[in-house]
């Protein structure tokens, strides 16, 4: 039985004409192709027989005329893959949020040593950004009460970032004392969610974060900004993209090197995602934007795909889909890193992540939490090999 | 600017979300969220009505020129070989700000996804011209999608066939009834194969006889050979389906013959069907990968699809049997199939074994496909990776299509109810994330 552990990528296919996808990279050519109206289709007689051309390995309609109008059919078809796959990034950075966003939303509590081991395994799998923990009051997030011990206990690898959440100056100072080199702050695009989640308005939270980011800059720390509820809010319902853009812009202007847009309750679908990204991209450069989709309604991978098509190249995900949805008890939350990596590798996009080692990390933490794997890829590959 | 953002909001707002009661209590808001069509759930459902024609676009700034094709309506009835008429409008670039009206659930026509032009009016700042291009490209990615998608429900056949337990005939019949009532226009009812191979569907004749008269829905059945075909017709079937593999290895191990031999067999069946004016749906399995042979060349898929289409199948469904496809392999495969079969005659049948099906469906829609197979509650595990999931869940597909403003004619709430029904009888949890999430949200809301 052939090994299907790595997704079947373009490289596995025999050299068909369709592999032109790889050589196409000119946006101007795209514009030319896009300008072709669909009305150029069917310039040949509709009933002309199909002939297989051995050179191009493509079926062409055989036209009586010898002119170039017969190329219309093939051109039309070639335009489609170009249109849907053009300009996908060649490398996507995955930001692994399992140890923080994941564990923070799991029912069970995990010992400090297991958290540290998990982070080590994730880094060993090739992930270059692993959100280590959160310096919030243990009253709110008991699962991460050992933030200081975790951060101090990790063996920090070069070229790997270990951001930690710091909701206020106090948390920031604790993080710095524990050796943090990167911090993260969290604002909401929804006023109601901001009030119910962190007990203040959006503006008040931004004021607070300006203090934190000013202090961070003084210490030479990197800052990651999160925007939550970018599509929908459990209280308000749908969120206006312009509000997301506003919060993203504020976070960017106060010094965040990356802005992660979070669909906190997972209700986004590609249409609403594109609208939201368009708004944010008017203010924040695309290479500074990350997407953080929740898979609560199964929409995450489709949303990630369309984000890649829009030019984004940073994706947040959680090993084994750790972290349920706090608003629909029992429903899933974060998208599983293994599933994301499977798709990216299948698209021919580099991630530097070793899927097998990643699955090991997922197995490890799922066993300790006593919960089944939250990744379909991991579940399928595991069944195949046992 | 305020008006613009209000208009954008209204695309997304349900009638309930704006009422004071909903704003006041979180519980009511959760319920409103569940019933909000915008957030993709479309639980209030789309009634089966003809879609708005292009005339409805008259005030959007996109004017119909004399050369535009005549508007075609989405019809959920009318099932001849000529097939469904889908309203696929060519996207036309407008230098002026444009709006596309997107139906969001309750026939609620509001501004659609192209609000970038609104932002560009309001915010004078652009980071760079290449970002401008990306924004316009984003527009195109979503606006060029088909206006309607036909969902072919395969739960009662492909789903139940791959479930461990067998379900009694009355339960199968009730499931089909409920699915038909939810607005699905095609529900694969059963399979006339030897009970030796598929014991779960041994009651094919009884099921078919019980459902043959359900109105407003097509009920294709699988018929692998003339014997099965004759049994199907005797039981009252009005539509049949045949199954060929794009991979020799799978063909031999699954149906004990080569691809060519199977096609010859199906040709006989197709001829017999043509004589009786019975439509035939063709399936191609292993269109991306095969558990025996590994990667499957797209040219194989094109060959089999063309053969099925030429022998008279009105539609050819391309199945990623083991779910290994990603857009990187799906796109070349579709390109090959589309070069030999018209795109409107192709359907995609993705398995969610690796969680890839919704992104594969999205890319297929972007390529022009507008028929999608799915299975209520994600019924039907993968026969090649025991315990792994199989079919993509209809509820998750409908959730995405609703969110994209694509008409399906399907009431998500009713499909969810059908899914709950069958899962109870199978003693298993729903394989649909959307259904699970929506039922948790409403359960929580109803407690308050």
PDB file of N, CA and C in Angstrom, chain A residues 292-381:
ATOM      1  N   UNK A 292      -6.684  34.085  12.249  1.00  0.00           N
ATOM      2  CA  UNK A 292      -6.851  33.188  13.396  1.00  0.00           C
ATOM      3  C   UNK A 292      -8.294  32.708  13.359  1.00  0.00           C
ATOM      4  N   UNK A 293      -8.543  31.666  12.577  1.00  0.00           N
ATOM      5  CA  UNK A 293      -9.918  31.197  12.408  1.00  0.00           C
ATOM      6  C   UNK A 293     -10.243  30.071  13.372  1.00  0.00           C
ATOM      7  N   UNK A 294     -11.472  30.066  13.835  1.00  0.00           N
ATOM      8  CA  UNK A 294     -11.947  28.961  14.652  1.00  0.00           C
ATOM      9  C   UNK A 294     -12.786  28.047  13.780  1.00  0.00           C
ATOM     10  N   UNK A 295     -12.705  26.755  14.075  1.00  0.00           N
ATOM     11  CA  UNK A 295     -13.343  25.765  13.228  1.00  0.00           C
ATOM     12  C   UNK A 295     -14.686  25.307  13.790  1.00  0.00           C
ATOM     13  N   UNK A 296     -15.287  26.154  14.596  1.00  0.00           N
ATOM     14  CA  UNK A 296     -16.525  25.799  15.280  1.00  0.00           C
ATOM     15  C   UNK A 296     -17.626  25.352  14.317  1.00  0.00           C
ATOM     16  N   UNK A 297     -17.677  25.947  13.129  1.00  0.00           N
ATOM     17  CA  UNK A 297     -18.671  25.583  12.127  1.00  0.00           C
ATOM     18  C   UNK A 297     -18.023  24.878  10.941  1.00  0.00           C
ATOM     19  N   UNK A 298     -16.789  24.406  11.128  1.00  0.00           N
ATOM     20  CA  UNK A 298     -16.105  23.682  10.068  1.00  0.00           C
ATOM     21  C   UNK A 298     -15.605  24.553   8.936  1.00  0.00           C
ATOM     22  N   UNK A 299     -15.582  25.881   9.118  1.00  0.00           N
ATOM     23  CA  UNK A 299     -15.291  26.784   7.995  1.00  0.00           C
ATOM     24  C   UNK A 299     -13.829  27.223   7.918  1.00  0.00           C
ATOM     25  N   UNK A 300     -13.030  26.813   8.903  1.00  0.00           N
ATOM     26  CA  UNK A 300     -11.695  27.416   9.007  1.00  0.00           C
ATOM     27  C   UNK A 300     -10.806  27.225   7.783  1.00  0.00           C
ATOM     28  N   UNK A 301     -10.716  26.006   7.271  1.00  0.00           N
ATOM     29  CA  UNK A 301      -9.793  25.798   6.147  1.00  0.00           C
ATOM     30  C   UNK A 301     -10.215  26.564   4.910  1.00  0.00           C
ATOM     31  N   UNK A 302     -11.507  26.624   4.651  1.00  0.00           N
ATOM     32  CA  UNK A 302     -11.977  27.396   3.496  1.00  0.00           C
ATOM     33  C   UNK A 302     -11.638  28.870   3.705  1.00  0.00           C
ATOM     34  N   UNK A 303     -11.785  29.357   4.933  1.00  0.00           N
ATOM     35  CA  UNK A 303     -11.450  30.752   5.227  1.00  0.00           C
ATOM     36  C   UNK A 303      -9.957  31.003   5.083  1.00  0.00           C
ATOM     37  N   UNK A 304      -9.161  30.028   5.519  1.00  0.00           N
ATOM     38  CA  UNK A 304      -7.706  30.190   5.369  1.00  0.00           C
ATOM     39  C   UNK A 304      -7.333  30.223   3.892  1.00  0.00           C
ATOM     40  N   UNK A 305      -7.957  29.333   3.112  1.00  0.00           N
ATOM     41  CA  UNK A 305      -7.649  29.297   1.676  1.00  0.00           C
ATOM     42  C   UNK A 305      -7.905  30.649   1.039  1.00  0.00           C
ATOM     43  N   UNK A 306      -9.056  31.230   1.321  1.00  0.00           N
ATOM     44  CA  UNK A 306      -9.373  32.489   0.661  1.00  0.00           C
ATOM     45  C   UNK A 306      -8.452  33.612   1.177  1.00  0.00           C
ATOM     46  N   UNK A 307      -8.017  33.492   2.424  1.00  0.00           N
ATOM     47  CA  UNK A 307      -7.058  34.484   2.950  1.00  0.00           C
ATOM     48  C   UNK A 307      -5.726  34.388   2.217  1.00  0.00           C
ATOM     49  N   UNK A 308      -5.286  33.167   1.937  1.00  0.00           N
ATOM     50  CA  UNK A 308      -4.053  32.989   1.173  1.00  0.00           C
ATOM     51  C   UNK A 308      -4.212  33.593  -0.221  1.00  0.00           C
ATOM     52  N   UNK A 309      -5.389  33.392  -0.818  1.00  0.00           N
ATOM     53  CA  UNK A 309      -5.634  33.949  -2.144  1.00  0.00           C
ATOM     54  C   UNK A 309      -5.592  35.470  -2.103  1.00  0.00           C
ATOM     55  N   UNK A 310      -5.912  36.057  -0.953  1.00  0.00           N
ATOM     56  CA  UNK A 310      -5.856  37.506  -0.806  1.00  0.00           C
ATOM     57  C   UNK A 310      -4.438  37.994  -0.544  1.00  0.00           C
ATOM     58  N   UNK A 311      -3.494  37.066  -0.357  1.00  0.00           N
ATOM     59  CA  UNK A 311      -2.104  37.467  -0.197  1.00  0.00           C
ATOM     60  C   UNK A 311      -1.553  37.337   1.199  1.00  0.00           C
ATOM     61  N   UNK A 312      -2.363  36.869   2.153  1.00  0.00           N
ATOM     62  CA  UNK A 312      -1.860  36.716   3.509  1.00  0.00           C
ATOM     63  C   UNK A 312      -0.942  35.507   3.592  1.00  0.00           C
ATOM     64  N   UNK A 313      -0.024  35.532   4.559  1.00  0.00           N
ATOM     65  CA  UNK A 313       0.887  34.394   4.664  1.00  0.00           C
ATOM     66  C   UNK A 313       1.224  34.040   6.101  1.00  0.00           C
ATOM     67  N   UNK A 314       0.355  34.420   7.032  1.00  0.00           N
ATOM     68  CA  UNK A 314       0.568  34.031   8.426  1.00  0.00           C
ATOM     69  C   UNK A 314      -0.743  33.462   8.943  1.00  0.00           C
ATOM     70  N   UNK A 315      -0.655  32.245   9.472  1.00  0.00           N
ATOM     71  CA  UNK A 315      -1.877  31.569   9.928  1.00  0.00           C
ATOM     72  C   UNK A 315      -1.684  31.081  11.363  1.00  0.00           C
ATOM     73  N   UNK A 316      -2.651  31.410  12.223  1.00  0.00           N
ATOM     74  CA  UNK A 316      -2.630  30.882  13.592  1.00  0.00           C
ATOM     75  C   UNK A 316      -3.396  29.570  13.615  1.00  0.00           C
ATOM     76  N   UNK A 317      -2.883  28.610  14.386  1.00  0.00           N
ATOM     77  CA  UNK A 317      -3.616  27.358  14.526  1.00  0.00           C
ATOM     78  C   UNK A 317      -3.162  26.683  15.810  1.00  0.00           C
ATOM     79  N   UNK A 318      -3.846  25.613  16.174  1.00  0.00           N
ATOM     80  CA  UNK A 318      -3.582  24.984  17.469  1.00  0.00           C
ATOM     81  C   UNK A 318      -3.409  23.485  17.275  1.00  0.00           C
ATOM     82  N   UNK A 319      -2.312  22.959  17.778  1.00  0.00           N
ATOM     83  CA  UNK A 319      -2.045  21.537  17.575  1.00  0.00           C
ATOM     84  C   UNK A 319      -3.218  20.697  18.072  1.00  0.00           C
ATOM     85  N   UNK A 320      -3.596  19.732  17.252  1.00  0.00           N
ATOM     86  CA  UNK A 320      -4.701  18.835  17.571  1.00  0.00           C
ATOM     87  C   UNK A 320      -6.013  19.580  17.847  1.00  0.00           C
ATOM     88  N   UNK A 321      -6.115  20.803  17.343  1.00  0.00           N
ATOM     89  CA  UNK A 321      -7.351  21.563  17.540  1.00  0.00           C
ATOM     90  C   UNK A 321      -7.669  21.830  18.999  1.00  0.00           C
ATOM     91  N   UNK A 322      -6.635  21.970  19.815  1.00  0.00           N
ATOM     92  CA  UNK A 322      -6.848  22.243  21.242  1.00  0.00           C
ATOM     93  C   UNK A 322      -7.638  23.523  21.426  1.00  0.00           C
ATOM     94  N   UNK A 323      -8.521  23.511  22.425  1.00  0.00           N
ATOM     95  CA  UNK A 323      -9.220  24.749  22.750  1.00  0.00           C
ATOM     96  C   UNK A 323     -10.617  24.766  22.166  1.00  0.00           C
ATOM     97  N   UNK A 324     -11.594  24.438  22.989  1.00  0.00           N
ATOM     98  CA  UNK A 324     -12.971  24.461  22.505  1.00  0.00           C
ATOM     99  C   UNK A 324     -13.479  25.882  22.413  1.00  0.00           C
ATOM    100  N   UNK A 325     -14.727  25.994  22.028  1.00  0.00           N
ATOM    101  CA  UNK A 325     -15.335  27.316  21.911  1.00  0.00           C
ATOM    102  C   UNK A 325     -15.994  27.642  23.240  1.00  0.00           C
ATOM    103  N   UNK A 326     -15.613  28.752  23.866  1.00  0.00           N
ATOM    104  CA  UNK A 326     -16.234  29.068  25.153  1.00  0.00           C
ATOM    105  C   UNK A 326     -17.697  29.479  25.038  1.00  0.00           C
ATOM    106  N   UNK A 327     -18.184  29.711  23.828  1.00  0.00           N
ATOM    107  CA  UNK A 327     -19.553  30.228  23.677  1.00  0.00           C
ATOM    108  C   UNK A 327     -20.551  29.180  23.220  1.00  0.00           C
ATOM    109  N   UNK A 328     -20.070  28.063  22.800  1.00  0.00           N
ATOM    110  CA  UNK A 328     -20.970  26.967  22.441  1.00  0.00           C
ATOM    111  C   UNK A 328     -20.323  25.738  23.056  1.00  0.00           C
ATOM    112  N   UNK A 329     -20.659  25.489  24.300  1.00  0.00           N
ATOM    113  CA  UNK A 329     -19.983  24.444  25.072  1.00  0.00           C
ATOM    114  C   UNK A 329     -19.998  23.123  24.336  1.00  0.00           C
ATOM    115  N   UNK A 330     -18.841  22.529  24.212  1.00  0.00           N
ATOM    116  CA  UNK A 330     -18.784  21.242  23.539  1.00  0.00           C
ATOM    117  C   UNK A 330     -18.475  21.362  22.062  1.00  0.00           C
ATOM    118  N   UNK A 331     -18.655  22.545  21.519  1.00  0.00           N
ATOM    119  CA  UNK A 331     -18.302  22.732  20.109  1.00  0.00           C
ATOM    120  C   UNK A 331     -16.799  22.931  20.012  1.00  0.00           C
ATOM    121  N   UNK A 332     -16.264  22.739  18.835  1.00  0.00           N
ATOM    122  CA  UNK A 332     -14.817  22.875  18.676  1.00  0.00           C
ATOM    123  C   UNK A 332     -14.441  24.343  18.559  1.00  0.00           C
ATOM    124  N   UNK A 333     -13.128  24.606  18.671  1.00  0.00           N
ATOM    125  CA  UNK A 333     -12.666  25.986  18.611  1.00  0.00           C
ATOM    126  C   UNK A 333     -11.584  26.173  17.569  1.00  0.00           C
ATOM    127  N   UNK A 334     -10.351  26.233  18.035  1.00  0.00           N
ATOM    128  CA  UNK A 334      -9.233  26.490  17.125  1.00  0.00           C
ATOM    129  C   UNK A 334      -9.164  25.470  15.993  1.00  0.00           C
ATOM    130  N   UNK A 335      -8.626  25.921  14.862  1.00  0.00           N
ATOM    131  CA  UNK A 335      -8.397  25.007  13.755  1.00  0.00           C
ATOM    132  C   UNK A 335      -7.138  24.201  14.069  1.00  0.00           C
ATOM    133  N   UNK A 336      -7.126  22.947  13.654  1.00  0.00           N
ATOM    134  CA  UNK A 336      -6.006  22.066  13.991  1.00  0.00           C
ATOM    135  C   UNK A 336      -4.811  22.333  13.082  1.00  0.00           C
ATOM    136  N   UNK A 337      -3.649  22.498  13.688  1.00  0.00           N
ATOM    137  CA  UNK A 337      -2.432  22.781  12.923  1.00  0.00           C
ATOM    138  C   UNK A 337      -2.153  21.690  11.895  1.00  0.00           C
ATOM    139  N   UNK A 338      -2.408  20.434  12.272  1.00  0.00           N
ATOM    140  CA  UNK A 338      -2.105  19.341  11.334  1.00  0.00           C
ATOM    141  C   UNK A 338      -2.925  19.474  10.047  1.00  0.00           C
ATOM    142  N   UNK A 339      -4.205  19.865  10.197  1.00  0.00           N
ATOM    143  CA  UNK A 339      -5.060  20.002   9.019  1.00  0.00           C
ATOM    144  C   UNK A 339      -4.585  21.165   8.151  1.00  0.00           C
ATOM    145  N   UNK A 340      -4.152  22.238   8.801  1.00  0.00           N
ATOM    146  CA  UNK A 340      -3.660  23.398   8.050  1.00  0.00           C
ATOM    147  C   UNK A 340      -2.392  23.021   7.296  1.00  0.00           C
ATOM    148  N   UNK A 341      -1.477  22.349   7.983  1.00  0.00           N
ATOM    149  CA  UNK A 341      -0.210  21.960   7.342  1.00  0.00           C
ATOM    150  C   UNK A 341      -0.478  21.023   6.174  1.00  0.00           C
ATOM    151  N   UNK A 342      -1.424  20.095   6.352  1.00  0.00           N
ATOM    152  CA  UNK A 342      -1.775  19.179   5.263  1.00  0.00           C
ATOM    153  C   UNK A 342      -2.208  19.961   4.024  1.00  0.00           C
ATOM    154  N   UNK A 343      -3.063  20.943   4.219  1.00  0.00           N
ATOM    155  CA  UNK A 343      -3.539  21.723   3.082  1.00  0.00           C
ATOM    156  C   UNK A 343      -2.403  22.535   2.462  1.00  0.00           C
ATOM    157  N   UNK A 344      -1.610  23.180   3.308  1.00  0.00           N
ATOM    158  CA  UNK A 344      -0.534  24.029   2.778  1.00  0.00           C
ATOM    159  C   UNK A 344       0.472  23.197   1.992  1.00  0.00           C
ATOM    160  N   UNK A 345       0.857  22.059   2.528  1.00  0.00           N
ATOM    161  CA  UNK A 345       1.796  21.222   1.793  1.00  0.00           C
ATOM    162  C   UNK A 345       1.176  20.737   0.495  1.00  0.00           C
ATOM    163  N   UNK A 346      -0.110  20.435   0.522  1.00  0.00           N
ATOM    164  CA  UNK A 346      -0.792  20.009  -0.702  1.00  0.00           C
ATOM    165  C   UNK A 346      -0.831  21.104  -1.756  1.00  0.00           C
ATOM    166  N   UNK A 347      -0.793  22.358  -1.291  1.00  0.00           N
ATOM    167  CA  UNK A 347      -0.769  23.488  -2.208  1.00  0.00           C
ATOM    168  C   UNK A 347       0.641  23.793  -2.684  1.00  0.00           C
ATOM    169  N   UNK A 348       1.623  23.026  -2.175  1.00  0.00           N
ATOM    170  CA  UNK A 348       3.004  23.309  -2.556  1.00  0.00           C
ATOM    171  C   UNK A 348       3.591  24.471  -1.789  1.00  0.00           C
ATOM    172  N   UNK A 349       2.981  24.820  -0.666  1.00  0.00           N
ATOM    173  CA  UNK A 349       3.466  25.948   0.134  1.00  0.00           C
ATOM    174  C   UNK A 349       4.365  25.416   1.245  1.00  0.00           C
ATOM    175  N   UNK A 350       5.529  26.039   1.405  1.00  0.00           N
ATOM    176  CA  UNK A 350       6.466  25.630   2.464  1.00  0.00           C
ATOM    177  C   UNK A 350       5.988  26.127   3.810  1.00  0.00           C
ATOM    178  N   UNK A 351       6.240  25.301   4.840  1.00  0.00           N
ATOM    179  CA  UNK A 351       5.927  25.750   6.214  1.00  0.00           C
ATOM    180  C   UNK A 351       7.076  25.458   7.162  1.00  0.00           C
ATOM    181  N   UNK A 352       8.034  24.637   6.732  1.00  0.00           N
ATOM    182  CA  UNK A 352       9.113  24.147   7.588  1.00  0.00           C
ATOM    183  C   UNK A 352       8.608  23.225   8.689  1.00  0.00           C
ATOM    184  N   UNK A 353       7.365  22.810   8.607  1.00  0.00           N
ATOM    185  CA  UNK A 353       6.823  21.965   9.666  1.00  0.00           C
ATOM    186  C   UNK A 353       6.867  20.506   9.222  1.00  0.00           C
ATOM    187  N   UNK A 354       7.324  19.655  10.118  1.00  0.00           N
ATOM    188  CA  UNK A 354       7.334  18.214   9.882  1.00  0.00           C
ATOM    189  C   UNK A 354       6.028  17.647  10.416  1.00  0.00           C
ATOM    190  N   UNK A 355       5.168  17.203   9.495  1.00  0.00           N
ATOM    191  CA  UNK A 355       3.827  16.784   9.900  1.00  0.00           C
ATOM    192  C   UNK A 355       3.869  15.617  10.898  1.00  0.00           C
ATOM    193  N   UNK A 356       4.789  14.698  10.700  1.00  0.00           N
ATOM    194  CA  UNK A 356       4.852  13.548  11.605  1.00  0.00           C
ATOM    195  C   UNK A 356       5.191  13.968  13.026  1.00  0.00           C
ATOM    196  N   UNK A 357       6.201  14.849  13.143  1.00  0.00           N
ATOM    197  CA  UNK A 357       6.583  15.287  14.493  1.00  0.00           C
ATOM    198  C   UNK A 357       5.471  16.115  15.119  1.00  0.00           C
ATOM    199  N   UNK A 358       4.785  16.880  14.275  1.00  0.00           N
ATOM    200  CA  UNK A 358       3.669  17.671  14.778  1.00  0.00           C
ATOM    201  C   UNK A 358       2.584  16.758  15.340  1.00  0.00           C
ATOM    202  N   UNK A 359       2.302  15.682  14.615  1.00  0.00           N
ATOM    203  CA  UNK A 359       1.280  14.754  15.069  1.00  0.00           C
ATOM    204  C   UNK A 359       1.691  14.109  16.389  1.00  0.00           C
ATOM    205  N   UNK A 360       2.989  13.890  16.550  1.00  0.00           N
ATOM    206  CA  UNK A 360       3.462  13.332  17.827  1.00  0.00           C
ATOM    207  C   UNK A 360       3.136  14.281  18.963  1.00  0.00           C
ATOM    208  N   UNK A 361       3.381  15.580  18.727  1.00  0.00           N
ATOM    209  CA  UNK A 361       3.097  16.570  19.771  1.00  0.00           C
ATOM    210  C   UNK A 361       1.607  16.575  20.088  1.00  0.00           C
ATOM    211  N   UNK A 362       0.784  16.463  19.057  1.00  0.00           N
ATOM    212  CA  UNK A 362      -0.662  16.456  19.255  1.00  0.00           C
ATOM    213  C   UNK A 362      -1.118  15.245  20.046  1.00  0.00           C
ATOM    214  N   UNK A 363      -0.527  14.111  19.702  1.00  0.00           N
ATOM    215  CA  UNK A 363      -0.817  12.866  20.419  1.00  0.00           C
ATOM    216  C   UNK A 363      -0.489  13.006  21.899  1.00  0.00           C
ATOM    217  N   UNK A 364       0.694  13.545  22.143  1.00  0.00           N
ATOM    218  CA  UNK A 364       1.213  13.716  23.506  1.00  0.00           C
ATOM    219  C   UNK A 364       0.263  14.523  24.368  1.00  0.00           C
ATOM    220  N   UNK A 365      -0.142  15.691  23.877  1.00  0.00           N
ATOM    221  CA  UNK A 365      -0.976  16.564  24.702  1.00  0.00           C
ATOM    222  C   UNK A 365      -2.399  16.027  24.800  1.00  0.00           C
ATOM    223  N   UNK A 366      -2.899  15.386  23.724  1.00  0.00           N
ATOM    224  CA  UNK A 366      -4.263  14.854  23.785  1.00  0.00           C
ATOM    225  C   UNK A 366      -4.349  13.741  24.808  1.00  0.00           C
ATOM    226  N   UNK A 367      -3.279  12.936  24.875  1.00  0.00           N
ATOM    227  CA  UNK A 367      -3.276  11.854  25.873  1.00  0.00           C
ATOM    228  C   UNK A 367      -3.321  12.444  27.267  1.00  0.00           C
ATOM    229  N   UNK A 368      -2.497  13.477  27.510  1.00  0.00           N
ATOM    230  CA  UNK A 368      -2.461  14.075  28.842  1.00  0.00           C
ATOM    231  C   UNK A 368      -3.771  14.742  29.209  1.00  0.00           C
ATOM    232  N   UNK A 369      -4.458  15.266  28.215  1.00  0.00           N
ATOM    233  CA  UNK A 369      -5.742  15.896  28.500  1.00  0.00           C
ATOM    234  C   UNK A 369      -6.861  14.880  28.534  1.00  0.00           C
ATOM    235  N   UNK A 370      -6.558  13.660  28.077  1.00  0.00           N
ATOM    236  CA  UNK A 370      -7.600  12.641  28.050  1.00  0.00           C
ATOM    237  C   UNK A 370      -8.695  12.983  27.059  1.00  0.00           C
ATOM    238  N   UNK A 371      -8.320  13.537  25.951  1.00  0.00           N
ATOM    239  CA  UNK A 371      -9.329  13.891  24.946  1.00  0.00           C
ATOM    240  C   UNK A 371      -8.918  13.344  23.589  1.00  0.00           C
ATOM    241  N   UNK A 372      -9.910  13.100  22.716  1.00  0.00           N
ATOM    242  CA  UNK A 372      -9.549  12.569  21.392  1.00  0.00           C
ATOM    243  C   UNK A 372      -8.847  13.638  20.557  1.00  0.00           C
ATOM    244  N   UNK A 373      -8.163  13.183  19.504  1.00  0.00           N
ATOM    245  CA  UNK A 373      -7.465  14.107  18.618  1.00  0.00           C
ATOM    246  C   UNK A 373      -8.472  15.043  17.954  1.00  0.00           C
ATOM    247  N   UNK A 374      -8.122  16.318  17.885  1.00  0.00           N
ATOM    248  CA  UNK A 374      -9.030  17.272  17.248  1.00  0.00           C
ATOM    249  C   UNK A 374      -8.671  17.521  15.800  1.00  0.00           C
ATOM    250  N   UNK A 375      -7.750  16.744  15.274  1.00  0.00           N
ATOM    251  CA  UNK A 375      -7.339  16.957  13.881  1.00  0.00           C
ATOM    252  C   UNK A 375      -7.772  15.773  13.038  1.00  0.00           C
ATOM    253  N   UNK A 376      -8.493  16.025  11.958  1.00  0.00           N
ATOM    254  CA  UNK A 376      -8.933  14.935  11.087  1.00  0.00           C
ATOM    255  C   UNK A 376      -7.742  14.296  10.379  1.00  0.00           C
ATOM    256  N   UNK A 377      -6.788  15.127   9.981  1.00  0.00           N
ATOM    257  CA  UNK A 377      -5.602  14.597   9.323  1.00  0.00           C
ATOM    258  C   UNK A 377      -4.890  13.611  10.234  1.00  0.00           C
ATOM    259  N   UNK A 378      -4.686  14.013  11.473  1.00  0.00           N
ATOM    260  CA  UNK A 378      -3.985  13.143  12.412  1.00  0.00           C
ATOM    261  C   UNK A 378      -4.786  11.867  12.636  1.00  0.00           C
ATOM    262  N   UNK A 379      -6.115  12.014  12.792  1.00  0.00           N
ATOM    263  CA  UNK A 379      -6.956  10.836  13.022  1.00  0.00           C
ATOM    264  C   UNK A 379      -6.879   9.884  11.841  1.00  0.00           C
ATOM    265  N   UNK A 380      -6.925  10.420  10.630  1.00  0.00           N
ATOM    266  CA  UNK A 380      -6.906   9.568   9.435  1.00  0.00           C
ATOM    267  C   UNK A 380      -5.557   8.880   9.284  1.00  0.00           C
ATOM    268  N   UNK A 381      -4.482   9.635   9.440  1.00  0.00           N
ATOM    269  CA  UNK A 381      -3.160   9.044   9.240  1.00  0.00           C
ATOM    270  C   UNK A 381      -2.868   8.006  10.301  1.00  0.00           C
TER     271      UNK A 381
END
